[in-house]
Amino acid sequence: MRVLVVGSGGREHTLVWKIAQSPLVRKIFCAPGNGGIHERAECVEIAATDIGGLADFAEKEKIDLTVVGPEASLAIGIADEFQRRGLRIFGTSKAATQTEASKVFAKKIMVEYGIPTATHAVFADAEKLLAHIHQREAPMVVKADGLAAGKGVIVCRTKEEAERAVHRIMVEKEFGAAGERVIVEDCLIGEEASLLAFTDGETVLPMDSAQDHKPVYDNDEGPNTGGMGAYSPAPVVTPEMYRRINKEVLTRMVRALAAEGIEYKGVLYAGLMISEEGPKVLEFNTRFGDPEMQALMPRLENDLVEVMNAVIDGRLSEIELKWNQASAVCVVMASGGYPGAYEKGKVITGLDSLPGDSVHVFHAGTKRLDDGRIVTNGGRVLGVTGLGETIADAIERTYRAVQTIHFEGAHYRSDIGAKALRR
Ligand code: AMP
Ligand code: GLY
C-alpha cells in the first residue's frame, strides 16, 4: 500500500513510525512533515489544511490510504472531500468533528444523552457572561467554543481571573472566531486521564489508558499547552474505571451521535477527570492525541494499518487490540517561551547518540536544513519516549535521554510520570 499521513507534529511522526512497521505498506508520504519524518516518509510541501491539494496529490500518486492527524484538517471536511472523490481516508467527517470543533455542540449532546461532564452555561455576549461570573462561586473554567490548539481553556481560581479570561477571549479576540461563544463550567476535582477509542460507528474499541500533562510547568502550574508529556498506561484508570469510561462515555457518545444522524468513524478521544463520583468528560477530540500517541504507539502490538482498515470497512468487531506490558513515558521538549512567543531556528544536538530500542525521539516542531542539521521550528519541538518494565524505569530512561539532547532555550517538565509513581 501507498500511505499518505497528513500533519507535521509529534503525533504524525509517531503515526509514520508505526505505519512503517506494517508489512502491508510499501511507501509513505507525509504532508507537510517535519525534520524527523523524512527518515521514513517522503515529505511533500502541501499544507495540512489544503484539502483540495491533498486530494489531488492522493489521486496523482495513487494513494491507497490517507491518515489524518490534525483536527484543523478534519474540521474543514478533508474526510468528506476524499470520500467524494472515492479516496480512502482514516479520519472523522466534518459533521462528526463538531464533537471537537465546538465545545457547545459536544456539551449539548452530553447533556441530552446523560454523558457525565461538568455543569455549564453558554454565552455569546460578554456583558451577560460577566454578570453570570459575578453571581457564581470561584473556581470556574472559561472555555472558547472553537478550536484553539489546546490553549482556549482557562482554569480560573478567582472571579478576577475569570474576568480577564473573558476579556482575552471576547474583547481581545485572542482565539478569533473560536471565541464567539464561551462556556463557563464548574471546576472538577480529581486526576486527569485520556482514553482514546477506535470506532467504526458500531464497535467501540478503546486503546489502553494514557495521561497527558497540559500545564507548562511542574506540579501542573502555569498556562495550558498542547501537552508537555504523557505516559501509558495510567494507573488512575483502574480496570473498573476503564469499563465505566467505555460504557458511560465512549460508547454512549458514539450511540448519541448516531441517534443525531452522525456516523462516527475514526478515533474518539475522551479527555477525562477521574473524580470521586466517576469519570467526567473535560473534552472530546476526534483524532489521535498528541503527545498521548507518543506513549501509546510504542506499546501497541497490532498492525495499525489493519486496525484503520477495519475502521474504514466497518469490521472493527474482528479486531482485538494487544498492548505490550511495558510502561511508556514521553517528555516534550519545548522552545523557550512556549506556550507564549518563541524563536525558531535553534540547532538541536545530541539526537544521534540515543539507545535505539528503549528510547524513541519523535519530532514535532523541527526542520532539517540542507546540510543535514536539525533546527527548531515550532513550540513543541521533540517528544522523547522511553520504555521500561515499570513506570519508574521508563521515567529514568526517558530523562536520561532528554538530558543528552540540547538546543538553546529548551525547556521541559521534570515530573512526567510522577502521578503514576504516587499510586
Ligand atoms: P480541555 O481542552 O477542555 O481538555 O481543557 C484543557 C485542560 O483544562 C484540561 O486538561 C484540564 O486540565 C483543564 N480543565 C478543563 N475543564 C476543566 C474542568 N471543568 N475542571 C477542571 N479542569 C478543567
Ligand atoms: N493531548 C491533547 C490533545 O491531543 O489534544
Coordinates of C-alpha atoms and ligand atoms in Angstrom, one line a residue:
M1 CA 0.0 0.0 0.0
R2 CA 0.9 3.6 -0.5
V3 CA 0.0 5.7 2.5
L4 CA -0.2 9.5 3.0
V5 CA -0.1 10.9 6.5
V6 CA -1.4 14.5 6.9
G7 CA 0.2 16.7 9.5
S8 CA 3.6 17.8 10.9
G9 CA 3.7 17.2 14.7
G10 CA 4.9 14.6 17.1
R11 CA 1.7 12.7 16.6
E12 CA 2.3 12.4 12.9
H13 CA 5.9 11.3 13.3
T14 CA 4.6 8.6 15.6
L15 CA 2.0 7.6 13.1
V16 CA 4.6 7.4 10.3
W17 CA 6.9 5.4 12.6
K18 CA 4.1 2.9 13.4
I19 CA 2.7 2.7 9.9
A20 CA 6.2 2.0 8.6
Q21 CA 6.2 -1.2 10.6
S22 CA 3.2 -2.6 8.7
P23 CA 4.1 -5.4 6.2
L24 CA 1.1 -4.0 4.1
V25 CA 2.9 -0.7 3.5
R26 CA 5.4 -0.1 0.7
K27 CA 5.7 3.7 0.6
I28 CA 4.8 6.5 2.9
F29 CA 4.3 10.2 2.1
C30 CA 3.7 12.9 4.7
A31 CA 2.3 16.4 4.1
P32 CA 3.9 18.6 5.1
G33 CA 6.0 16.5 7.6
N34 CA 8.9 17.7 9.8
G35 CA 12.6 17.3 10.3
G36 CA 12.4 13.8 11.6
I37 CA 9.6 12.3 9.5
H38 CA 11.7 12.4 6.3
E39 CA 13.7 9.4 7.6
R40 CA 10.7 7.1 7.0
A41 CA 8.5 9.0 4.7
E42 CA 8.8 11.3 1.7
C43 CA 7.7 14.8 2.8
V44 CA 5.6 16.8 0.4
E45 CA 5.0 20.5 0.7
I46 CA 1.3 20.6 0.9
A47 CA -0.3 22.3 3.9
A48 CA -2.5 20.0 6.2
T49 CA -5.4 22.3 5.5
D50 CA -5.1 22.4 1.7
I51 CA -7.6 19.7 1.3
G52 CA -8.0 20.1 -2.5
G53 CA -4.3 19.9 -2.9
L54 CA -4.0 16.9 -0.7
A55 CA -6.8 15.1 -2.6
D56 CA -5.2 16.0 -6.0
F57 CA -1.9 14.5 -4.6
A58 CA -3.6 11.3 -3.4
E59 CA -5.2 10.9 -6.8
K60 CA -2.0 11.5 -8.8
E61 CA 0.2 9.3 -6.5
K62 CA -2.4 6.5 -6.3
I63 CA -2.5 6.7 -2.5
D64 CA -4.4 3.7 -1.0
L65 CA -4.9 5.2 2.4
T66 CA -4.7 8.7 3.8
V67 CA -4.4 9.1 7.6
V68 CA -5.2 12.5 9.1
G69 CA -3.5 13.8 12.2
P70 CA -4.7 17.4 12.9
E71 CA -8.2 18.4 13.9
A72 CA -7.9 21.6 11.7
S73 CA -8.0 19.4 8.6
L74 CA -10.9 17.3 9.8
A75 CA -12.9 20.4 10.8
I76 CA -12.9 21.8 7.3
G77 CA -14.0 18.5 5.8
I78 CA -10.9 16.6 4.5
A79 CA -12.6 13.2 5.0
D80 CA -15.8 14.4 3.2
E81 CA -13.7 15.7 0.2
F82 CA -11.7 12.5 -0.1
Q83 CA -14.8 10.3 0.1
R84 CA -16.5 12.4 -2.5
R85 CA -13.6 11.6 -4.8
G86 CA -13.6 7.9 -3.9
L87 CA -10.3 8.1 -2.0
R88 CA -9.8 6.0 1.2
I89 CA -9.2 8.0 4.3
F90 CA -8.9 7.5 8.0
G91 CA -10.4 10.5 9.8
T92 CA -13.8 11.7 11.0
S93 CA -16.3 13.6 8.8
K94 CA -16.9 17.3 9.2
A95 CA -20.2 16.6 11.0
A96 CA -18.5 14.1 13.4
T97 CA -15.6 16.6 14.0
Q98 CA -18.1 19.1 15.5
T99 CA -17.6 16.9 18.6
E100 CA -14.2 18.5 19.0
A101 CA -14.6 21.7 16.9
S102 CA -17.5 23.1 19.0
K103 CA -17.5 22.6 22.8
V104 CA -21.1 24.0 22.8
F105 CA -22.1 21.2 20.4
A106 CA -20.3 18.5 22.5
K107 CA -21.9 19.7 25.7
K108 CA -25.4 19.7 24.2
I109 CA -25.0 16.1 23.2
M110 CA -23.5 15.1 26.6
V111 CA -26.4 16.8 28.5
E112 CA -29.1 15.3 26.2
Y113 CA -27.7 11.7 26.4
G114 CA -26.5 11.6 30.0
I115 CA -22.8 11.6 29.5
P116 CA -21.1 12.7 32.7
T117 CA -19.5 16.2 32.5
A118 CA -19.2 19.5 34.4
T119 CA -22.4 21.6 34.7
H120 CA -22.1 24.6 32.3
A121 CA -23.6 27.7 30.8
V122 CA -23.1 29.2 27.3
F123 CA -22.8 32.9 26.4
A124 CA -22.4 34.8 23.2
D125 CA -22.4 38.2 24.9
A126 CA -19.6 39.4 27.1
E127 CA -21.8 41.6 29.3
K128 CA -24.2 38.7 30.2
L129 CA -21.2 36.4 30.7
L130 CA -19.6 38.9 33.2
A131 CA -22.8 39.2 35.1
H132 CA -23.0 35.4 35.3
I133 CA -19.4 35.2 36.6
H134 CA -20.2 37.7 39.3
Q135 CA -23.2 35.6 40.5
R136 CA -21.3 32.4 40.8
E137 CA -18.6 31.0 43.0
A138 CA -14.9 30.6 42.0
P139 CA -13.1 28.5 40.9
M140 CA -14.6 28.1 37.4
V141 CA -13.4 27.2 34.0
V142 CA -13.8 29.5 31.0
K143 CA -13.6 27.9 27.5
A144 CA -13.7 29.3 24.0
D145 CA -16.2 27.2 21.9
G146 CA -14.0 26.5 18.9
L147 CA -10.5 25.2 18.1
A148 CA -7.6 26.9 19.8
A149 CA -4.8 24.4 19.7
G150 CA -5.4 23.3 23.3
K151 CA -5.0 26.9 24.6
G152 CA -8.6 28.1 24.7
V153 CA -9.4 26.7 28.1
I154 CA -8.6 28.9 31.2
V155 CA -9.0 27.5 34.6
C156 CA -9.8 30.4 36.9
R157 CA -9.2 30.3 40.7
T158 CA -10.9 33.7 41.2
K159 CA -13.6 35.8 39.7
E160 CA -10.9 38.4 38.6
E161 CA -9.1 35.7 36.7
A162 CA -12.4 34.7 35.0
E163 CA -13.0 38.4 34.0
R164 CA -9.5 38.5 32.5
A165 CA -10.2 35.3 30.6
V166 CA -13.4 36.7 29.2
H167 CA -11.5 39.8 28.2
R168 CA -8.9 37.8 26.3
I169 CA -11.4 35.6 24.5
M170 CA -14.3 38.0 23.8
V171 CA -12.7 41.5 23.7
E172 CA -9.1 41.0 22.5
K173 CA -10.4 38.0 20.5
E174 CA -7.2 36.1 21.2
F175 CA -8.7 32.9 19.6
G176 CA -10.6 34.7 16.8
A177 CA -14.0 33.3 15.8
A178 CA -13.3 30.3 18.1
G179 CA -14.2 32.7 21.0
E180 CA -17.6 34.0 19.6
R181 CA -19.3 31.7 22.1
V182 CA -17.9 30.9 25.5
I183 CA -18.6 28.2 28.0
V184 CA -18.3 28.7 31.8
E185 CA -18.3 25.4 33.8
D186 CA -17.7 24.0 37.2
C187 CA -14.2 23.2 38.1
L188 CA -13.8 19.5 38.5
I189 CA -11.6 17.8 41.1
G190 CA -9.6 14.6 40.5
E191 CA -6.9 13.3 38.4
E192 CA -7.0 13.5 34.6
A193 CA -6.7 10.7 32.1
S194 CA -7.1 10.2 28.3
L195 CA -8.9 7.3 26.8
L196 CA -8.9 7.1 23.1
A197 CA -11.0 4.6 21.1
F198 CA -11.2 3.4 17.6
T199 CA -14.7 3.2 16.3
D200 CA -16.4 2.2 13.0
G201 CA -19.7 3.7 14.2
E202 CA -20.8 0.4 15.7
T203 CA -18.0 -1.3 17.6
V204 CA -16.1 0.9 20.0
L205 CA -12.6 -0.3 20.8
P206 CA -10.8 1.6 23.5
M207 CA -7.0 1.8 23.5
D208 CA -5.0 1.5 26.7
S209 CA -5.1 4.4 29.0
A210 CA -2.8 7.4 29.0
Q211 CA -2.3 10.6 30.9
D212 CA -1.4 14.0 29.3
H213 CA 0.2 16.9 31.2
K214 CA -1.3 20.1 29.8
P215 CA 0.1 22.9 32.0
V216 CA 3.5 24.1 31.1
Y217 CA 5.3 23.8 34.4
D218 CA 5.9 21.1 37.0
N219 CA 3.1 20.4 39.5
D220 CA 0.6 21.4 36.8
E221 CA 1.4 25.1 37.2
G222 CA 1.3 27.8 34.5
P223 CA -0.8 28.2 31.4
N224 CA -2.1 25.2 29.4
T225 CA -0.2 24.0 26.4
G226 CA -0.9 21.4 23.7
G227 CA 0.6 18.9 26.1
M228 CA 4.0 18.7 27.8
G229 CA 4.2 14.9 28.2
A230 CA 2.3 11.7 28.6
Y231 CA 2.6 8.3 29.9
S232 CA 0.8 5.0 29.4
P233 CA -0.8 3.0 31.0
A234 CA -2.3 5.5 33.5
P235 CA -2.9 3.7 36.9
V236 CA -5.7 6.1 37.7
V237 CA -7.8 4.3 35.1
T238 CA -8.4 1.0 37.1
P239 CA -10.0 -1.9 35.2
E240 CA -13.4 -0.9 36.7
M241 CA -12.9 2.8 35.7
Y242 CA -11.9 1.6 32.2
R243 CA -15.2 -0.3 31.8
R244 CA -17.2 2.7 33.1
I245 CA -15.5 5.1 30.7
N246 CA -16.1 2.7 27.8
K247 CA -19.8 2.3 28.6
E248 CA -20.8 5.7 30.0
V249 CA -18.6 7.9 27.9
L250 CA -17.2 6.5 24.7
T251 CA -19.9 4.0 23.6
R252 CA -22.7 6.3 24.8
M253 CA -21.2 9.2 22.7
V254 CA -21.0 7.1 19.6
R255 CA -24.6 6.0 20.0
A256 CA -25.7 9.5 20.8
L257 CA -24.1 10.9 17.6
A258 CA -25.7 8.1 15.6
A259 CA -29.1 9.0 17.0
E260 CA -28.4 12.5 15.8
G261 CA -27.8 11.2 12.3
I262 CA -24.0 11.5 12.6
E263 CA -21.9 8.4 11.6
Y264 CA -18.7 8.4 13.6
K265 CA -15.7 6.6 12.0
G266 CA -12.2 7.2 13.3
V267 CA -10.8 8.0 16.7
L268 CA -12.9 9.3 19.6
Y269 CA -10.7 10.7 22.3
A270 CA -12.1 11.4 25.7
G271 CA -10.2 13.8 28.0
L272 CA -11.5 13.0 31.4
M273 CA -11.4 14.0 35.0
I274 CA -11.5 10.9 37.2
S275 CA -13.5 12.3 40.1
E276 CA -14.8 10.6 43.3
E277 CA -18.2 10.0 41.6
G278 CA -16.6 8.5 38.5
P279 CA -15.4 9.7 35.1
K280 CA -16.4 13.2 33.8
V281 CA -15.6 14.5 30.3
L282 CA -13.4 17.6 30.1
E283 CA -13.4 17.5 26.3
F284 CA -13.8 15.2 23.3
N285 CA -11.3 15.2 20.5
T286 CA -12.0 13.4 17.2
R287 CA -8.4 12.3 16.4
F288 CA -5.3 10.8 17.9
G289 CA -3.9 12.6 20.9
D290 CA -0.6 14.5 20.9
P291 CA 1.5 13.6 23.0
E292 CA -0.6 10.5 24.1
M293 CA 0.3 8.8 20.8
Q294 CA 4.0 9.0 21.5
A295 CA 3.4 7.0 24.7
L296 CA 0.7 4.7 23.2
M297 CA 2.1 3.5 19.9
P298 CA 5.3 2.0 21.2
R299 CA 3.1 -0.2 23.3
L300 CA 0.7 -1.3 20.6
E301 CA 1.4 -4.7 19.2
N302 CA -1.2 -4.7 16.4
D303 CA -0.5 -3.6 12.9
L304 CA -2.1 -0.1 13.0
V305 CA -2.9 -0.2 9.3
E306 CA -5.0 -3.3 9.8
V307 CA -6.9 -1.6 12.6
M308 CA -7.5 1.5 10.5
N309 CA -8.6 -0.6 7.5
A310 CA -11.1 -2.3 9.8
V311 CA -12.5 1.0 11.0
I312 CA -13.0 2.2 7.4
D313 CA -14.6 -1.1 6.3
G314 CA -16.9 -1.3 9.3
R315 CA -15.4 -4.6 10.6
L316 CA -13.8 -3.4 13.8
S317 CA -15.6 -6.2 15.7
E318 CA -13.0 -8.6 14.2
I319 CA -10.1 -6.7 15.8
E320 CA -8.7 -7.2 19.3
L321 CA -6.1 -4.7 20.4
K322 CA -2.9 -6.0 22.1
W323 CA -0.6 -3.9 24.2
N324 CA 2.8 -4.9 25.5
Q325 CA 3.3 -4.8 29.3
A326 CA 5.9 -2.0 29.2
S327 CA 5.3 1.4 30.6
A328 CA 6.0 4.3 28.3
V329 CA 6.8 7.9 29.3
C330 CA 7.0 10.7 26.8
V331 CA 8.6 14.0 27.7
V332 CA 8.0 17.0 25.4
M333 CA 11.0 19.4 24.9
A334 CA 9.7 22.8 24.0
S335 CA 11.1 26.1 22.7
G336 CA 12.0 28.8 25.2
G337 CA 8.9 31.0 25.7
Y338 CA 6.3 28.3 24.6
P339 CA 3.3 28.4 25.0
G340 CA 3.9 32.2 24.5
A341 CA 6.1 33.7 21.8
Y342 CA 9.3 31.8 21.0
E343 CA 12.1 31.9 18.4
K344 CA 12.8 29.3 15.8
G345 CA 15.9 28.0 14.1
K346 CA 17.9 26.8 17.1
V347 CA 20.2 23.9 16.2
I348 CA 19.4 20.7 18.0
T349 CA 22.3 18.4 19.1
G350 CA 22.5 15.0 20.7
L351 CA 20.0 13.3 18.5
D352 CA 22.4 10.6 17.2
S353 CA 23.6 9.1 20.4
L354 CA 20.4 7.6 21.8
P355 CA 19.8 3.9 22.6
G356 CA 17.6 2.5 19.8
D357 CA 15.0 0.1 21.2
S358 CA 14.1 1.6 24.5
V359 CA 14.1 5.3 23.6
H360 CA 12.3 6.9 20.6
V361 CA 12.6 10.5 19.7
F362 CA 9.5 11.8 17.9
H363 CA 10.0 15.1 16.1
A364 CA 7.3 17.8 16.3
G365 CA 8.4 21.4 15.5
T366 CA 11.7 20.6 13.8
K367 CA 13.1 21.3 10.3
R368 CA 16.0 19.6 8.5
L369 CA 18.4 22.0 6.8
D370 CA 20.1 21.2 3.5
D371 CA 23.3 20.4 5.3
G372 CA 21.5 17.8 7.4
R373 CA 21.4 19.8 10.7
I374 CA 18.1 19.7 12.6
V375 CA 16.7 23.0 13.9
T376 CA 13.7 24.0 16.0
N377 CA 10.7 25.1 14.0
G378 CA 7.8 25.2 16.5
G379 CA 6.7 25.4 20.1
R380 CA 6.7 21.7 21.0
V381 CA 10.0 20.5 19.4
L382 CA 10.6 16.9 20.4
G383 CA 8.8 14.1 22.2
V384 CA 11.2 11.7 23.8
T385 CA 9.6 8.4 24.7
G386 CA 11.3 5.8 26.9
L387 CA 10.0 2.3 27.7
G388 CA 10.6 0.4 30.8
E389 CA 9.4 -2.6 32.7
T390 CA 7.9 -0.3 35.3
I391 CA 6.9 3.4 35.2
A392 CA 10.0 4.2 37.3
D393 CA 12.3 2.5 34.8
A394 CA 10.6 4.4 31.9
I395 CA 10.9 7.7 33.7
E396 CA 14.6 7.2 34.4
R397 CA 15.4 6.1 30.8
T398 CA 13.4 9.0 29.3
Y399 CA 15.0 11.7 31.4
R400 CA 18.5 10.2 30.8
A401 CA 17.9 10.6 27.1
V402 CA 16.3 14.1 27.4
Q403 CA 19.5 15.3 29.2
T404 CA 21.7 14.4 26.2
I405 CA 19.6 16.5 23.8
H406 CA 20.3 20.2 23.6
F407 CA 19.0 23.4 21.9
E408 CA 19.1 27.0 23.1
G409 CA 16.2 27.8 25.4
A410 CA 14.9 24.2 25.6
H411 CA 12.5 23.6 28.5
Y412 CA 10.5 20.6 29.7
R413 CA 8.7 19.4 32.7
S414 CA 10.7 17.3 35.1
D415 CA 7.7 15.5 36.7
I416 CA 6.2 13.5 33.8
G417 CA 5.0 10.2 35.3
A418 CA 5.2 11.4 38.9
K419 CA 1.5 10.9 39.4
A420 CA 1.7 7.3 38.4
L421 CA 4.5 6.7 40.8
R422 CA 2.4 8.1 43.7
R423 CA -0.2 5.3 43.1
Ligands
AMP1 P1 -9.8 20.8 27.5 O1 -9.1 21.4 26.3 O2 -11.3 21.1 27.6 O3 -9.5 19.4 27.8 O4 -9.2 21.6 28.8 C1 -7.8 21.7 28.9 C2 -7.4 21.5 30.3 O5 -8.1 22.4 31.2 C3 -7.8 20.1 30.8 O6 -6.9 19.1 30.5 C4 -7.9 20.3 32.3 O7 -6.6 20.4 32.9 C5 -8.4 21.7 32.4 N1 -9.9 21.7 32.5 C6 -10.8 21.8 31.5 N2 -12.1 21.7 32.0 C7 -12.0 21.6 33.4 C8 -12.9 21.5 34.4 N3 -14.2 21.5 34.2 N4 -12.4 21.4 35.7 C9 -11.1 21.4 35.9 N5 -10.2 21.5 35.0 C10 -10.6 21.6 33.7
GLY2 N1 -3.1 15.8 24.3 C1 -4.0 16.7 24.0 C2 -4.5 16.7 22.6 O1 -4.1 15.9 21.8 O2 -5.4 17.4 22.4

